[in-house]
Amino acid sequence: MDRAALADFLRRRREALQPGDVGLAAGVRRRAPGLRREEVAALATMSTDYYTRLEQQRGPQPSPQLLASLARALRLTGDERDYLFRVAGHNPPASVSAATHVSPALLRVLDRLADTPALILSNLGETLVQNRMAEALFGDRSGHTGLARSEIYRWFTDPAERSRYPEEDRVRQSRAQVANLRAAYGSMGPQSRAGELVRALQKASPEFAELWERHEVAQRFADHKTLIHPELGPIELDCQVLFTEDQSQALLVLTAPPRSEGHEKLRLLAVLGHERFPAST
């Protein structure tokens, strides 16, 4: 671990970012350039004290998970992320795990979307980052681990995952999930994490196994969908998708036409956030 290089790199990358670059308000006049240390720490979901010690060359060696969070918080490119790992004393992520490093270009767009649900997914259906409105609509997806990080896996193994969709839309959604995984499998190969997902789902779900044999291939997202919120009920939304150049990640933005019922429900969702009302007796 090169403490001096790590500290200098973190400081320079922090000072090169402005609040607007990461979706923060500028606030009162700033004495120093770039982001504050506490802002970077909050974006990386770590303590300000720990981050400060890294910049002061006296912190313990950060874990690969923490470095990945810092890379996302500082909007690092793939090359910058690899450098961060090396000076911190770790090997850069292998290509398999590097695919989950969030595209800085998609993050810049996401940072500017505060009033409508938006999230970034990997080509395996893993939620890499979601804004506050997406958390309110879908719930916080950051706690999933292992194969369950993939919404494709959860769709076929966890009945609760389907509760967000009307029953009449679930067959179409099943086909879309399998077609998306088939596209990822084709580009990543049978020995990849996509292949691991396929083998696990073939054992766990007869429905998946039957759909997999159809060989439908597409990165498919419905242009218009109805999602069911536990408090607000059905919400009709339009879905726009922006892919990275290599098609490995997608930014999903959910909107509703002005003055529509869906638009009004999104406004209510912004107020409710994660609040849930107790069931009436």
PDB file of C-alpha atoms in Angstrom:
ATOM      1  CA  MET A   1       0.000   0.000   0.000  1.00  0.00           C
ATOM      2  CA  ASP A   2       1.479   3.343  -1.103  1.00  0.00           C
ATOM      3  CA  ARG A   3      -0.066   5.648   1.488  1.00  0.00           C
ATOM      4  CA  ALA A   4       1.355   8.840   0.006  1.00  0.00           C
ATOM      5  CA  ALA A   5       0.152   8.078  -3.531  1.00  0.00           C
ATOM      6  CA  LEU A   6      -3.258   6.976  -2.273  1.00  0.00           C
ATOM      7  CA  ALA A   7      -3.717  10.104  -0.164  1.00  0.00           C
ATOM      8  CA  ASP A   8      -2.627  12.444  -2.957  1.00  0.00           C
ATOM      9  CA  PHE A   9      -4.801  10.712  -5.549  1.00  0.00           C
ATOM     10  CA  LEU A  10      -7.905  10.845  -3.345  1.00  0.00           C
ATOM     11  CA  ARG A  11      -7.352  14.520  -2.528  1.00  0.00           C
ATOM     12  CA  ARG A  12      -6.801  15.545  -6.143  1.00  0.00           C
ATOM     13  CA  ARG A  13      -9.794  13.627  -7.424  1.00  0.00           C
ATOM     14  CA  ARG A  14     -11.958  15.098  -4.637  1.00  0.00           C
ATOM     15  CA  GLU A  15     -10.819  18.638  -5.436  1.00  0.00           C
ATOM     16  CA  ALA A  16     -11.519  18.104  -9.155  1.00  0.00           C
ATOM     17  CA  LEU A  17     -15.214  17.437  -8.519  1.00  0.00           C
ATOM     18  CA  GLN A  18     -17.854  20.100  -8.010  1.00  0.00           C
ATOM     19  CA  PRO A  19     -21.067  19.492  -6.043  1.00  0.00           C
ATOM     20  CA  GLY A  20     -23.139  19.613  -9.215  1.00  0.00           C
ATOM     21  CA  ASP A  21     -21.012  16.817 -10.697  1.00  0.00           C
ATOM     22  CA  VAL A  22     -22.398  14.393  -8.106  1.00  0.00           C
ATOM     23  CA  GLY A  23     -25.928  15.745  -7.768  1.00  0.00           C
ATOM     24  CA  LEU A  24     -25.316  17.933  -4.702  1.00  0.00           C
ATOM     25  CA  ALA A  25     -26.364  21.541  -4.190  1.00  0.00           C
ATOM     26  CA  ALA A  26     -23.492  24.025  -4.039  1.00  0.00           C
ATOM     27  CA  GLY A  27     -24.811  25.521  -0.792  1.00  0.00           C
ATOM     28  CA  VAL A  28     -22.948  28.292   0.962  1.00  0.00           C
ATOM     29  CA  ARG A  29     -19.707  29.723  -0.340  1.00  0.00           C
ATOM     30  CA  ARG A  30     -16.878  27.200  -0.202  1.00  0.00           C
ATOM     31  CA  ARG A  31     -13.431  27.989   1.097  1.00  0.00           C
ATOM     32  CA  ALA A  32     -11.697  25.118  -0.691  1.00  0.00           C
ATOM     33  CA  PRO A  33     -12.047  23.752  -4.248  1.00  0.00           C
ATOM     34  CA  GLY A  34     -14.057  20.664  -5.028  1.00  0.00           C
ATOM     35  CA  LEU A  35     -16.034  18.459  -2.699  1.00  0.00           C
ATOM     36  CA  ARG A  36     -15.670  18.403   1.058  1.00  0.00           C
ATOM     37  CA  ARG A  37     -14.298  15.287   2.710  1.00  0.00           C
ATOM     38  CA  GLU A  38     -17.587  14.615   4.458  1.00  0.00           C
ATOM     39  CA  GLU A  39     -19.402  14.743   1.096  1.00  0.00           C
ATOM     40  CA  VAL A  40     -17.116  12.117  -0.426  1.00  0.00           C
ATOM     41  CA  ALA A  41     -17.486   9.981   2.689  1.00  0.00           C
ATOM     42  CA  ALA A  42     -21.284  10.188   2.501  1.00  0.00           C
ATOM     43  CA  LEU A  43     -21.289   9.280  -1.204  1.00  0.00           C
ATOM     44  CA  ALA A  44     -19.070   6.280  -0.452  1.00  0.00           C
ATOM     45  CA  THR A  45     -21.143   5.280   2.629  1.00  0.00           C
ATOM     46  CA  MET A  46     -18.149   5.449   4.954  1.00  0.00           C
ATOM     47  CA  SER A  47     -17.303   7.550   7.999  1.00  0.00           C
ATOM     48  CA  THR A  48     -15.785  10.994   7.512  1.00  0.00           C
ATOM     49  CA  ASP A  49     -13.097  10.144  10.057  1.00  0.00           C
ATOM     50  CA  TYR A  50     -11.990   7.065   8.115  1.00  0.00           C
ATOM     51  CA  TYR A  51     -11.867   8.957   4.817  1.00  0.00           C
ATOM     52  CA  THR A  52      -9.953  11.827   6.448  1.00  0.00           C
ATOM     53  CA  ARG A  53      -7.349   9.399   7.776  1.00  0.00           C
ATOM     54  CA  LEU A  54      -6.838   7.991   4.263  1.00  0.00           C
ATOM     55  CA  GLU A  55      -6.112  11.473   2.936  1.00  0.00           C
ATOM     56  CA  GLN A  56      -3.732  12.046   5.868  1.00  0.00           C
ATOM     57  CA  GLN A  57      -1.740   8.863   5.128  1.00  0.00           C
ATOM     58  CA  ARG A  58      -2.654   7.245   8.438  1.00  0.00           C
ATOM     59  CA  GLY A  59      -5.695   5.094   7.760  1.00  0.00           C
ATOM     60  CA  PRO A  60      -5.762   1.276   7.637  1.00  0.00           C
ATOM     61  CA  GLN A  61      -5.697  -0.449   4.279  1.00  0.00           C
ATOM     62  CA  PRO A  62      -9.155  -0.090   2.684  1.00  0.00           C
ATOM     63  CA  SER A  63     -10.938  -3.227   1.540  1.00  0.00           C
ATOM     64  CA  PRO A  64     -11.747  -3.877  -2.130  1.00  0.00           C
ATOM     65  CA  GLN A  65     -15.427  -3.221  -1.346  1.00  0.00           C
ATOM     66  CA  LEU A  66     -14.583   0.166   0.139  1.00  0.00           C
ATOM     67  CA  LEU A  67     -12.342   1.034  -2.810  1.00  0.00           C
ATOM     68  CA  ALA A  68     -15.166   0.203  -5.191  1.00  0.00           C
ATOM     69  CA  SER A  69     -17.428   2.589  -3.247  1.00  0.00           C
ATOM     70  CA  LEU A  70     -14.779   5.319  -3.385  1.00  0.00           C
ATOM     71  CA  ALA A  71     -14.335   4.804  -7.123  1.00  0.00           C
ATOM     72  CA  ARG A  72     -18.045   5.328  -7.620  1.00  0.00           C
ATOM     73  CA  ALA A  73     -18.195   8.327  -5.278  1.00  0.00           C
ATOM     74  CA  LEU A  74     -15.292  10.033  -7.050  1.00  0.00           C
ATOM     75  CA  ARG A  75     -16.686   9.188 -10.505  1.00  0.00           C
ATOM     76  CA  LEU A  76     -13.495   7.397 -11.546  1.00  0.00           C
ATOM     77  CA  THR A  77     -12.964   5.937 -14.983  1.00  0.00           C
ATOM     78  CA  GLY A  78     -11.983   2.294 -15.347  1.00  0.00           C
ATOM     79  CA  ASP A  79      -8.264   3.172 -15.579  1.00  0.00           C
ATOM     80  CA  GLU A  80      -8.510   5.472 -12.546  1.00  0.00           C
ATOM     81  CA  ARG A  81     -10.308   2.772 -10.575  1.00  0.00           C
ATOM     82  CA  ASP A  82      -7.551   0.263 -11.372  1.00  0.00           C
ATOM     83  CA  TYR A  83      -4.899   2.771 -10.255  1.00  0.00           C
ATOM     84  CA  LEU A  84      -6.782   3.343  -6.997  1.00  0.00           C
ATOM     85  CA  PHE A  85      -6.762  -0.388  -6.288  1.00  0.00           C
ATOM     86  CA  ARG A  86      -3.032  -0.706  -7.031  1.00  0.00           C
ATOM     87  CA  VAL A  87      -1.850   2.156  -4.821  1.00  0.00           C
ATOM     88  CA  ALA A  88      -4.083   0.789  -2.043  1.00  0.00           C
ATOM     89  CA  GLY A  89      -2.252  -2.535  -2.250  1.00  0.00           C
ATOM     90  CA  HIS A  90      -4.885  -4.600  -4.069  1.00  0.00           C
ATOM     91  CA  ASN A  91      -5.053  -6.154  -7.509  1.00  0.00           C
ATOM     92  CA  PRO A  92      -7.499  -4.341  -9.798  1.00  0.00           C
ATOM     93  CA  PRO A  93     -10.867  -6.071 -10.166  1.00  0.00           C
ATOM     94  CA  ALA A  94     -10.960  -8.887 -12.691  1.00  0.00           C
ATOM     95  CA  SER A  95     -13.017  -8.225 -15.795  1.00  0.00           C
ATOM     96  CA  VAL A  96     -15.873 -10.239 -14.296  1.00  0.00           C
ATOM     97  CA  SER A  97     -16.261  -7.958 -11.279  1.00  0.00           C
ATOM     98  CA  ALA A  98     -15.120  -4.806 -13.061  1.00  0.00           C
ATOM     99  CA  ALA A  99     -18.366  -4.876 -15.034  1.00  0.00           C
ATOM    100  CA  THR A 100     -20.141  -3.697 -11.880  1.00  0.00           C
ATOM    101  CA  HIS A 101     -18.062  -0.496 -11.741  1.00  0.00           C
ATOM    102  CA  VAL A 102     -20.682   2.126 -12.529  1.00  0.00           C
ATOM    103  CA  SER A 103     -20.179   4.057 -15.740  1.00  0.00           C
ATOM    104  CA  PRO A 104     -19.271   7.687 -14.864  1.00  0.00           C
ATOM    105  CA  ALA A 105     -21.301   8.880 -17.860  1.00  0.00           C
ATOM    106  CA  LEU A 106     -24.458   7.162 -16.607  1.00  0.00           C
ATOM    107  CA  LEU A 107     -23.797   8.430 -13.082  1.00  0.00           C
ATOM    108  CA  ARG A 108     -23.648  12.025 -14.351  1.00  0.00           C
ATOM    109  CA  VAL A 109     -27.108  11.607 -15.838  1.00  0.00           C
ATOM    110  CA  LEU A 110     -28.456   9.892 -12.715  1.00  0.00           C
ATOM    111  CA  ASP A 111     -27.109  12.697 -10.526  1.00  0.00           C
ATOM    112  CA  ARG A 112     -29.426  15.123 -12.293  1.00  0.00           C
ATOM    113  CA  LEU A 113     -32.564  13.040 -11.835  1.00  0.00           C
ATOM    114  CA  ALA A 114     -33.984  13.865  -8.435  1.00  0.00           C
ATOM    115  CA  ASP A 115     -37.729  14.047  -9.076  1.00  0.00           C
ATOM    116  CA  THR A 116     -38.329  10.738 -10.859  1.00  0.00           C
ATOM    117  CA  PRO A 117     -37.263   7.117 -10.202  1.00  0.00           C
ATOM    118  CA  ALA A 118     -33.973   6.174 -11.869  1.00  0.00           C
ATOM    119  CA  LEU A 119     -31.489   3.339 -11.376  1.00  0.00           C
ATOM    120  CA  ILE A 120     -28.463   1.811 -13.065  1.00  0.00           C
ATOM    121  CA  LEU A 121     -28.460  -1.940 -13.728  1.00  0.00           C
ATOM    122  CA  SER A 122     -25.726  -4.311 -14.856  1.00  0.00           C
ATOM    123  CA  ASN A 123     -26.428  -6.660 -17.758  1.00  0.00           C
ATOM    124  CA  LEU A 124     -27.169  -9.326 -15.108  1.00  0.00           C
ATOM    125  CA  GLY A 125     -29.951  -7.254 -13.569  1.00  0.00           C
ATOM    126  CA  GLU A 126     -27.911  -6.109 -10.556  1.00  0.00           C
ATOM    127  CA  THR A 127     -28.869  -2.705  -9.190  1.00  0.00           C
ATOM    128  CA  LEU A 128     -25.572  -0.813  -9.071  1.00  0.00           C
ATOM    129  CA  VAL A 129     -27.018   2.475  -7.825  1.00  0.00           C
ATOM    130  CA  GLN A 130     -30.505   3.923  -7.420  1.00  0.00           C
ATOM    131  CA  ASN A 131     -31.764   7.367  -6.535  1.00  0.00           C
ATOM    132  CA  ARG A 132     -34.073   8.204  -3.645  1.00  0.00           C
ATOM    133  CA  MET A 133     -37.210   7.978  -5.780  1.00  0.00           C
ATOM    134  CA  ALA A 134     -36.233   4.525  -7.076  1.00  0.00           C
ATOM    135  CA  GLU A 135     -35.684   3.351  -3.496  1.00  0.00           C
ATOM    136  CA  ALA A 136     -39.146   4.624  -2.599  1.00  0.00           C
ATOM    137  CA  LEU A 137     -40.689   2.800  -5.574  1.00  0.00           C
ATOM    138  CA  PHE A 138     -38.754  -0.498  -5.529  1.00  0.00           C
ATOM    139  CA  GLY A 139     -37.273  -0.555  -2.031  1.00  0.00           C
ATOM    140  CA  ASP A 140     -33.578  -0.469  -1.181  1.00  0.00           C
ATOM    141  CA  ARG A 141     -31.886  -3.120  -3.305  1.00  0.00           C
ATOM    142  CA  SER A 142     -28.389  -2.646  -1.894  1.00  0.00           C
ATOM    143  CA  GLY A 143     -28.731  -5.357   0.752  1.00  0.00           C
ATOM    144  CA  HIS A 144     -28.882  -8.339  -1.613  1.00  0.00           C
ATOM    145  CA  THR A 145     -25.836 -10.614  -1.789  1.00  0.00           C
ATOM    146  CA  GLY A 146     -24.640 -13.490  -3.931  1.00  0.00           C
ATOM    147  CA  LEU A 147     -26.839 -14.605  -6.801  1.00  0.00           C
ATOM    148  CA  ALA A 148     -29.751 -12.687  -5.256  1.00  0.00           C
ATOM    149  CA  ARG A 149     -28.087  -9.430  -6.291  1.00  0.00           C
ATOM    150  CA  SER A 150     -29.546 -10.170  -9.723  1.00  0.00           C
ATOM    151  CA  GLU A 151     -33.193  -9.274 -10.127  1.00  0.00           C
ATOM    152  CA  ILE A 152     -33.344 -12.049 -12.738  1.00  0.00           C
ATOM    153  CA  TYR A 153     -32.461 -14.597 -10.084  1.00  0.00           C
ATOM    154  CA  ARG A 154     -34.893 -13.107  -7.574  1.00  0.00           C
ATOM    155  CA  TRP A 155     -37.690 -13.037 -10.164  1.00  0.00           C
ATOM    156  CA  PHE A 156     -37.612 -16.820 -10.493  1.00  0.00           C
ATOM    157  CA  THR A 157     -36.783 -17.728  -6.885  1.00  0.00           C
ATOM    158  CA  ASP A 158     -38.504 -15.146  -4.657  1.00  0.00           C
ATOM    159  CA  PRO A 159     -42.296 -14.754  -5.079  1.00  0.00           C
ATOM    160  CA  ALA A 160     -42.158 -11.336  -3.386  1.00  0.00           C
ATOM    161  CA  GLU A 161     -40.182  -9.963  -6.346  1.00  0.00           C
ATOM    162  CA  ARG A 162     -43.267 -10.319  -8.550  1.00  0.00           C
ATOM    163  CA  SER A 163     -45.547  -8.354  -6.244  1.00  0.00           C
ATOM    164  CA  ARG A 164     -44.514  -5.092  -7.925  1.00  0.00           C
ATOM    165  CA  TYR A 165     -46.102  -6.189 -11.213  1.00  0.00           C
ATOM    166  CA  PRO A 166     -49.752  -6.878 -12.069  1.00  0.00           C
ATOM    167  CA  GLU A 167     -50.446 -10.559 -12.545  1.00  0.00           C
ATOM    168  CA  GLU A 168     -51.287 -10.076 -16.236  1.00  0.00           C
ATOM    169  CA  ASP A 169     -47.813  -8.595 -16.900  1.00  0.00           C
ATOM    170  CA  ARG A 170     -45.779 -11.308 -15.196  1.00  0.00           C
ATOM    171  CA  VAL A 171     -45.516 -13.701 -18.158  1.00  0.00           C
ATOM    172  CA  ARG A 172     -44.138 -10.909 -20.331  1.00  0.00           C
ATOM    173  CA  GLN A 173     -41.738  -9.902 -17.576  1.00  0.00           C
ATOM    174  CA  SER A 174     -40.517 -13.499 -17.214  1.00  0.00           C
ATOM    175  CA  ARG A 175     -39.730 -13.679 -20.924  1.00  0.00           C
ATOM    176  CA  ALA A 176     -37.945 -10.317 -20.796  1.00  0.00           C
ATOM    177  CA  GLN A 177     -35.796 -11.412 -17.853  1.00  0.00           C
ATOM    178  CA  VAL A 178     -34.719 -14.591 -19.641  1.00  0.00           C
ATOM    179  CA  ALA A 179     -34.071 -12.785 -22.922  1.00  0.00           C
ATOM    180  CA  ASN A 180     -31.879 -10.251 -21.105  1.00  0.00           C
ATOM    181  CA  LEU A 181     -29.894 -13.030 -19.424  1.00  0.00           C
ATOM    182  CA  ARG A 182     -29.519 -14.863 -22.741  1.00  0.00           C
ATOM    183  CA  ALA A 183     -27.973 -11.695 -24.254  1.00  0.00           C
ATOM    184  CA  ALA A 184     -25.547 -11.410 -21.326  1.00  0.00           C
ATOM    185  CA  TYR A 185     -24.713 -15.124 -21.537  1.00  0.00           C
ATOM    186  CA  GLY A 186     -23.894 -14.750 -25.226  1.00  0.00           C
ATOM    187  CA  SER A 187     -21.425 -11.924 -24.595  1.00  0.00           C
ATOM    188  CA  MET A 188     -19.906 -13.207 -21.329  1.00  0.00           C
ATOM    189  CA  GLY A 189     -19.708 -16.950 -22.027  1.00  0.00           C
ATOM    190  CA  PRO A 190     -20.748 -20.130 -20.166  1.00  0.00           C
ATOM    191  CA  GLN A 191     -17.970 -19.889 -17.537  1.00  0.00           C
ATOM    192  CA  SER A 192     -18.941 -16.341 -16.538  1.00  0.00           C
ATOM    193  CA  ARG A 193     -21.267 -15.116 -13.803  1.00  0.00           C
ATOM    194  CA  ALA A 194     -24.003 -15.188 -16.431  1.00  0.00           C
ATOM    195  CA  GLY A 195     -23.352 -18.907 -16.872  1.00  0.00           C
ATOM    196  CA  GLU A 196     -23.430 -19.397 -13.111  1.00  0.00           C
ATOM    197  CA  LEU A 197     -26.827 -17.692 -12.977  1.00  0.00           C
ATOM    198  CA  VAL A 198     -28.182 -19.870 -15.786  1.00  0.00           C
ATOM    199  CA  ARG A 199     -27.065 -23.114 -14.153  1.00  0.00           C
ATOM    200  CA  ALA A 200     -28.501 -22.107 -10.769  1.00  0.00           C
ATOM    201  CA  LEU A 201     -31.833 -21.059 -12.251  1.00  0.00           C
ATOM    202  CA  GLN A 202     -32.168 -24.194 -14.374  1.00  0.00           C
ATOM    203  CA  LYS A 203     -32.055 -26.190 -11.142  1.00  0.00           C
ATOM    204  CA  ALA A 204     -34.237 -23.827  -9.106  1.00  0.00           C
ATOM    205  CA  SER A 205     -37.021 -22.920 -11.536  1.00  0.00           C
ATOM    206  CA  PRO A 206     -38.850 -25.122 -14.066  1.00  0.00           C
ATOM    207  CA  GLU A 207     -40.374 -21.931 -15.512  1.00  0.00           C
ATOM    208  CA  PHE A 208     -36.926 -20.527 -16.198  1.00  0.00           C
ATOM    209  CA  ALA A 209     -35.694 -23.805 -17.674  1.00  0.00           C
ATOM    210  CA  GLU A 210     -38.620 -23.886 -20.116  1.00  0.00           C
ATOM    211  CA  LEU A 211     -38.149 -20.261 -21.182  1.00  0.00           C
ATOM    212  CA  TRP A 212     -34.389 -20.695 -21.531  1.00  0.00           C
ATOM    213  CA  GLU A 213     -34.909 -23.406 -24.139  1.00  0.00           C
ATOM    214  CA  ARG A 214     -36.756 -20.913 -26.369  1.00  0.00           C
ATOM    215  CA  HIS A 215     -33.448 -19.087 -27.081  1.00  0.00           C
ATOM    216  CA  GLU A 216     -35.030 -15.634 -27.067  1.00  0.00           C
ATOM    217  CA  VAL A 217     -32.258 -13.028 -27.051  1.00  0.00           C
ATOM    218  CA  ALA A 218     -32.812  -9.325 -26.386  1.00  0.00           C
ATOM    219  CA  GLN A 219     -32.002  -6.505 -24.019  1.00  0.00           C
ATOM    220  CA  ARG A 220     -35.670  -5.927 -23.482  1.00  0.00           C
ATOM    221  CA  PHE A 221     -37.366  -3.336 -21.317  1.00  0.00           C
ATOM    222  CA  ALA A 222     -41.052  -2.494 -21.658  1.00  0.00           C
ATOM    223  CA  ASP A 223     -41.646   1.055 -22.914  1.00  0.00           C
ATOM    224  CA  HIS A 224     -44.743   1.327 -20.746  1.00  0.00           C
ATOM    225  CA  LYS A 225     -45.327  -0.543 -17.527  1.00  0.00           C
ATOM    226  CA  THR A 226     -47.544  -0.636 -14.478  1.00  0.00           C
ATOM    227  CA  LEU A 227     -45.853  -1.000 -11.115  1.00  0.00           C
ATOM    228  CA  ILE A 228     -47.706  -1.663  -7.865  1.00  0.00           C
ATOM    229  CA  HIS A 229     -46.668   0.369  -4.841  1.00  0.00           C
ATOM    230  CA  PRO A 230     -47.707  -0.996  -1.411  1.00  0.00           C
ATOM    231  CA  GLU A 231     -49.312   2.310  -0.388  1.00  0.00           C
ATOM    232  CA  LEU A 232     -50.209   4.062  -3.650  1.00  0.00           C
ATOM    233  CA  GLY A 233     -51.376   1.042  -5.650  1.00  0.00           C
ATOM    234  CA  PRO A 234     -50.836   0.736  -9.430  1.00  0.00           C
ATOM    235  CA  ILE A 235     -48.674   3.447 -11.031  1.00  0.00           C
ATOM    236  CA  GLU A 236     -48.535   3.652 -14.826  1.00  0.00           C
ATOM    237  CA  LEU A 237     -45.114   4.779 -15.999  1.00  0.00           C
ATOM    238  CA  ASP A 238     -43.070   5.157 -19.155  1.00  0.00           C
ATOM    239  CA  CYS A 239     -39.613   3.572 -19.152  1.00  0.00           C
ATOM    240  CA  GLN A 240     -36.654   5.119 -20.969  1.00  0.00           C
ATOM    241  CA  VAL A 241     -33.359   3.225 -21.166  1.00  0.00           C
ATOM    242  CA  LEU A 242     -29.841   4.512 -21.842  1.00  0.00           C
ATOM    243  CA  PHE A 243     -27.108   1.904 -22.418  1.00  0.00           C
ATOM    244  CA  THR A 244     -23.358   2.213 -22.141  1.00  0.00           C
ATOM    245  CA  GLU A 245     -21.483   1.742 -25.408  1.00  0.00           C
ATOM    246  CA  ASP A 246     -20.616  -1.873 -24.578  1.00  0.00           C
ATOM    247  CA  GLN A 247     -24.214  -2.594 -23.482  1.00  0.00           C
ATOM    248  CA  SER A 248     -22.990  -3.848 -20.087  1.00  0.00           C
ATOM    249  CA  GLN A 249     -24.974  -1.299 -18.048  1.00  0.00           C
ATOM    250  CA  ALA A 250     -28.290   0.490 -18.460  1.00  0.00           C
ATOM    251  CA  LEU A 251     -29.801   3.569 -16.890  1.00  0.00           C
ATOM    252  CA  LEU A 252     -33.569   3.161 -16.413  1.00  0.00           C
ATOM    253  CA  VAL A 253     -35.634   6.297 -15.987  1.00  0.00           C
ATOM    254  CA  LEU A 254     -39.328   6.017 -15.089  1.00  0.00           C
ATOM    255  CA  THR A 255     -41.579   8.979 -15.868  1.00  0.00           C
ATOM    256  CA  ALA A 256     -45.254   9.793 -16.296  1.00  0.00           C
ATOM    257  CA  PRO A 257     -46.953  12.379 -18.562  1.00  0.00           C
ATOM    258  CA  PRO A 258     -47.733  15.710 -16.876  1.00  0.00           C
ATOM    259  CA  ARG A 259     -51.153  15.904 -15.186  1.00  0.00           C
ATOM    260  CA  SER A 260     -51.638  12.147 -15.498  1.00  0.00           C
ATOM    261  CA  GLU A 261     -52.591   9.956 -12.553  1.00  0.00           C
ATOM    262  CA  GLY A 262     -49.120   8.412 -12.667  1.00  0.00           C
ATOM    263  CA  HIS A 263     -47.540  11.857 -12.435  1.00  0.00           C
ATOM    264  CA  GLU A 264     -49.607  12.708  -9.372  1.00  0.00           C
ATOM    265  CA  LYS A 265     -48.657   9.414  -7.732  1.00  0.00           C
ATOM    266  CA  LEU A 266     -44.979  10.114  -8.350  1.00  0.00           C
ATOM    267  CA  ARG A 267     -45.419  13.451  -6.585  1.00  0.00           C
ATOM    268  CA  LEU A 268     -46.958  11.615  -3.627  1.00  0.00           C
ATOM    269  CA  LEU A 269     -44.138   9.085  -3.718  1.00  0.00           C
ATOM    270  CA  ALA A 270     -41.606  11.904  -3.382  1.00  0.00           C
ATOM    271  CA  VAL A 271     -43.364  12.964  -0.170  1.00  0.00           C
ATOM    272  CA  LEU A 272     -43.863   9.453   1.238  1.00  0.00           C
ATOM    273  CA  GLY A 273     -40.368   8.176   0.591  1.00  0.00           C
ATOM    274  CA  HIS A 274     -39.927   4.916   2.497  1.00  0.00           C
ATOM    275  CA  GLU A 275     -42.821   5.596   4.883  1.00  0.00           C
ATOM    276  CA  ARG A 276     -45.299   2.761   5.298  1.00  0.00           C
ATOM    277  CA  PHE A 277     -48.657   3.108   6.969  1.00  0.00           C
ATOM    278  CA  PRO A 278     -49.852   0.547   9.519  1.00  0.00           C
ATOM    279  CA  ALA A 279     -52.639  -1.726   8.387  1.00  0.00           C
ATOM    280  CA  SER A 280     -56.076  -0.624   9.541  1.00  0.00           C
ATOM    281  CA  THR A 281     -57.936  -2.865  11.971  1.00  0.00           C
TER     282      THR A 281
END
